[in-house]
mmCIF file of C-alpha atoms in Angstrom:
data_model
loop_
_atom_site.group_PDB
_atom_site.id
_atom_site.type_symbol
_atom_site.label_atom_id
_atom_site.label_comp_id
_atom_site.label_asym_id
_atom_site.label_seq_id
_atom_site.Cartn_x
_atom_site.Cartn_y
_atom_site.Cartn_z
ATOM 1 C CA MET A 1 -32.970 -77.262 -1.814
ATOM 2 C CA LYS A 2 -34.201 -73.710 -1.186
ATOM 3 C CA HIS A 3 -37.714 -75.109 -0.757
ATOM 4 C CA PHE A 4 -36.435 -77.761 1.662
ATOM 5 C CA TYR A 5 -34.482 -75.214 3.726
ATOM 6 C CA SER A 6 -37.481 -72.882 4.041
ATOM 7 C CA ARG A 7 -39.849 -75.718 5.025
ATOM 8 C CA ALA A 8 -37.351 -77.193 7.476
ATOM 9 C CA GLU A 9 -36.968 -73.846 9.234
ATOM 10 C CA CYS A 10 -40.684 -73.231 9.817
ATOM 11 C CA SER A 11 -42.741 -76.423 9.879
ATOM 12 C CA GLY A 12 -40.375 -79.284 9.235
ATOM 13 C CA ALA A 13 -39.370 -81.265 6.187
ATOM 14 C CA LEU A 14 -38.048 -84.673 5.246
ATOM 15 C CA LEU A 15 -35.075 -85.168 2.952
ATOM 16 C CA LEU A 16 -34.049 -88.621 1.788
ATOM 17 C CA ALA A 17 -30.494 -88.986 0.561
ATOM 18 C CA VAL A 18 -27.934 -91.676 -0.102
ATOM 19 C CA TYR A 19 -24.439 -91.944 1.313
ATOM 20 C CA ARG A 20 -21.853 -90.221 -0.865
ATOM 21 C CA GLY A 21 -24.622 -88.573 -2.914
ATOM 22 C CA LYS A 22 -25.195 -84.884 -3.609
ATOM 23 C CA ALA A 23 -26.380 -84.262 -0.034
ATOM 24 C CA ALA A 24 -23.042 -85.567 1.237
ATOM 25 C CA GLU A 25 -20.862 -82.983 -0.465
ATOM 26 C CA GLY A 26 -21.043 -79.243 -0.026
ATOM 27 C CA MET A 27 -24.484 -79.128 1.601
ATOM 28 C CA ASP A 28 -24.890 -77.311 4.889
ATOM 29 C CA PHE A 29 -27.800 -78.270 7.119
ATOM 30 C CA LYS A 30 -27.573 -75.844 9.995
ATOM 31 C CA ASP A 31 -29.496 -75.929 13.253
ATOM 32 C CA ARG A 32 -33.213 -76.471 12.545
ATOM 33 C CA GLN A 33 -32.555 -77.762 9.041
ATOM 34 C CA ALA A 34 -31.446 -81.171 10.340
ATOM 35 C CA ARG A 35 -32.881 -82.234 13.661
ATOM 36 C CA ALA A 36 -32.640 -85.949 12.963
ATOM 37 C CA ILE A 37 -30.571 -88.319 10.882
ATOM 38 C CA VAL A 38 -31.613 -91.898 10.241
ATOM 39 C CA ALA A 39 -28.524 -93.641 8.925
ATOM 40 C CA VAL A 40 -29.408 -97.046 7.508
ATOM 41 C CA GLY A 41 -26.507 -99.419 7.087
ATOM 42 C CA ILE A 42 -22.770 -98.932 6.876
ATOM 43 C CA PRO A 43 -21.909 -97.680 3.388
ATOM 44 C CA PHE A 44 -19.047 -99.904 2.313
ATOM 45 C CA PRO A 45 -17.770 -99.059 -1.162
ATOM 46 C CA ASN A 46 -18.679 -101.540 -3.888
ATOM 47 C CA ILE A 47 -15.840 -104.080 -3.965
ATOM 48 C CA GLY A 48 -17.018 -105.095 -7.430
ATOM 49 C CA ASP A 49 -16.043 -101.649 -8.750
ATOM 50 C CA ILE A 50 -12.773 -101.973 -10.683
ATOM 51 C CA ALA A 51 -11.307 -98.808 -9.107
ATOM 52 C CA ILE A 52 -12.109 -100.019 -5.563
ATOM 53 C CA LYS A 53 -10.756 -103.485 -6.312
ATOM 54 C CA GLY A 54 -7.582 -101.946 -7.760
ATOM 55 C CA LYS A 55 -7.097 -99.668 -4.737
ATOM 56 C CA MET A 56 -7.526 -102.598 -2.349
ATOM 57 C CA GLU A 57 -5.043 -104.725 -4.303
ATOM 58 C CA TYR A 58 -2.541 -101.853 -4.406
ATOM 59 C CA ASN A 59 -2.873 -101.291 -0.669
ATOM 60 C CA ASP A 60 -2.485 -105.001 0.060
ATOM 61 C CA ARG A 61 0.597 -105.209 -2.157
ATOM 62 C CA TYR A 62 2.352 -102.114 -0.765
ATOM 63 C CA SER A 63 0.977 -101.774 2.781
ATOM 64 C CA ARG A 64 4.207 -102.759 4.529
ATOM 65 C CA GLU A 65 6.593 -101.162 2.048
ATOM 66 C CA LYS A 66 4.806 -97.775 1.968
ATOM 67 C CA ASN A 67 3.319 -97.945 5.474
ATOM 68 C CA ILE A 68 -0.281 -97.655 4.237
ATOM 69 C CA LEU A 69 -3.458 -99.433 5.288
ATOM 70 C CA GLY A 70 -4.169 -102.883 3.903
ATOM 71 C CA GLY A 71 -7.015 -103.148 1.411
ATOM 72 C CA HIS A 72 -9.730 -104.326 3.804
ATOM 73 C CA GLU A 73 -8.759 -101.802 6.471
ATOM 74 C CA TRP A 74 -8.843 -99.021 3.852
ATOM 75 C CA LEU A 75 -12.303 -100.203 2.737
ATOM 76 C CA LYS A 76 -13.575 -100.110 6.325
ATOM 77 C CA ILE A 77 -12.199 -96.603 6.848
ATOM 78 C CA GLN A 78 -13.991 -95.407 3.698
ATOM 79 C CA ALA A 79 -17.299 -96.853 4.926
ATOM 80 C CA TYR A 80 -17.099 -95.238 8.348
ATOM 81 C CA ARG A 81 -15.923 -91.946 6.889
ATOM 82 C CA ALA A 82 -19.155 -91.777 4.846
ATOM 83 C CA LEU A 83 -21.260 -92.797 7.876
ATOM 84 C CA ASN A 84 -19.574 -90.207 10.101
ATOM 85 C CA GLN A 85 -20.066 -87.539 7.448
ATOM 86 C CA ALA A 86 -23.795 -88.319 7.358
ATOM 87 C CA VAL A 87 -24.019 -88.172 11.158
ATOM 88 C CA GLY A 88 -22.167 -84.863 11.103
ATOM 89 C CA ARG A 89 -24.940 -83.339 8.992
ATOM 90 C CA CYS A 90 -27.147 -83.343 12.084
ATOM 91 C CA VAL A 91 -24.902 -81.907 14.779
ATOM 92 C CA ARG A 92 -22.691 -79.195 13.300
ATOM 93 C CA HIS A 93 -21.391 -77.339 16.385
ATOM 94 C CA LYS A 94 -21.461 -77.446 20.183
ATOM 95 C CA ASP A 95 -24.767 -75.584 20.491
ATOM 96 C CA ASP A 96 -26.530 -77.641 17.806
ATOM 97 C CA TRP A 97 -28.564 -80.736 18.559
ATOM 98 C CA GLY A 98 -30.375 -83.557 16.823
ATOM 99 C CA ALA A 99 -31.339 -87.203 17.054
ATOM 100 C CA VAL A 100 -29.053 -89.691 15.352
ATOM 101 C CA LEU A 101 -30.584 -93.096 14.678
ATOM 102 C CA LEU A 102 -28.060 -95.677 13.496
ATOM 103 C CA VAL A 103 -29.889 -98.597 11.932
ATOM 104 C CA ASP A 104 -27.462 -101.483 11.574
ATOM 105 C CA SER A 105 -27.037 -104.406 13.968
ATOM 106 C CA ARG A 106 -23.262 -104.390 13.374
ATOM 107 C CA LEU A 107 -23.040 -101.159 15.367
ATOM 108 C CA ALA A 108 -23.913 -103.119 18.511
ATOM 109 C CA GLU A 109 -20.414 -104.632 18.289
ATOM 110 C CA GLN A 110 -17.534 -102.825 19.977
ATOM 111 C CA ASP A 111 -15.277 -103.265 16.927
ATOM 112 C CA ALA A 112 -17.718 -101.335 14.750
ATOM 113 C CA ARG A 113 -18.316 -98.627 17.353
ATOM 114 C CA GLN A 114 -14.625 -97.778 17.601
ATOM 115 C CA ASN A 115 -14.918 -96.200 14.147
ATOM 116 C CA LEU A 116 -17.539 -93.679 15.276
ATOM 117 C CA PRO A 117 -16.861 -90.180 16.654
ATOM 118 C CA THR A 118 -16.348 -90.018 20.417
ATOM 119 C CA TRP A 119 -19.570 -88.079 21.023
ATOM 120 C CA VAL A 120 -21.571 -90.703 19.095
ATOM 121 C CA LYS A 121 -19.985 -93.562 21.047
ATOM 122 C CA GLY A 122 -20.919 -91.834 24.303
ATOM 123 C CA ALA A 123 -24.489 -91.302 23.171
ATOM 124 C CA LEU A 124 -24.790 -94.944 22.111
ATOM 125 C CA GLU A 125 -23.647 -96.093 25.525
ATOM 126 C CA ARG A 126 -26.284 -93.903 27.198
ATOM 127 C CA ASN A 127 -29.147 -94.750 24.846
ATOM 128 C CA SER A 128 -28.516 -97.780 22.666
ATOM 129 C CA ASN A 129 -32.175 -98.743 22.225
ATOM 130 C CA PRO A 130 -34.300 -95.612 21.824
ATOM 131 C CA THR A 131 -38.068 -95.812 21.941
ATOM 132 C CA PHE A 132 -40.554 -93.533 20.240
ATOM 133 C CA GLU A 133 -41.343 -92.039 23.653
ATOM 134 C CA SER A 134 -37.685 -91.353 24.444
ATOM 135 C CA LEU A 135 -37.308 -89.575 21.089
ATOM 136 C CA GLN A 136 -40.423 -87.488 21.786
ATOM 137 C CA ASP A 137 -39.044 -86.565 25.221
ATOM 138 C CA PHE A 138 -35.684 -85.660 23.681
ATOM 139 C CA PHE A 139 -37.277 -83.355 21.088
ATOM 140 C CA LYS A 140 -39.521 -81.693 23.687
ATOM 141 C CA ARG A 141 -36.608 -81.099 26.067
ATOM 142 C CA MET A 142 -34.271 -79.777 23.382
ATOM 143 C CA SER A 143 -36.968 -77.551 21.827
ATOM 144 C CA LEU A 144 -37.609 -75.961 25.221
ATOM 145 C CA GLU A 145 -33.883 -75.352 25.682
ATOM 146 C CA ASP A 146 -33.782 -73.669 22.259
ATOM 147 C CA LYS A 147 -36.386 -71.130 23.355
#
């Protein structure tokens, strides 16, 4: 990671990671260390996993009694929590910036978008179909503002 951080700061670097992996917990990508995130898919937990299946069944059984989310709603929340955490690796504070590319056709639906942070929803409404040229323009404009 030290090598990645040093390369990202000076000339740029590419880091590939999976949702909920090591890059999701305890890693800090500040400012120039993460100028773009390409999030592919919505990372729903594996419903074949016995622990996930058990949690969903528990939630379904006790959702009304204990005022907790039903199993499928809980599963959806877990998926969007991981997606939002990945997106948050790019823009860490109000003066930070980066491109966030969400690659999943389900995010075109309003129901899916309601689970995204407010600032992401606003950005999607303004630029829901970015082109290579619009990304280049964005990076040029933001790089000039940085200087």
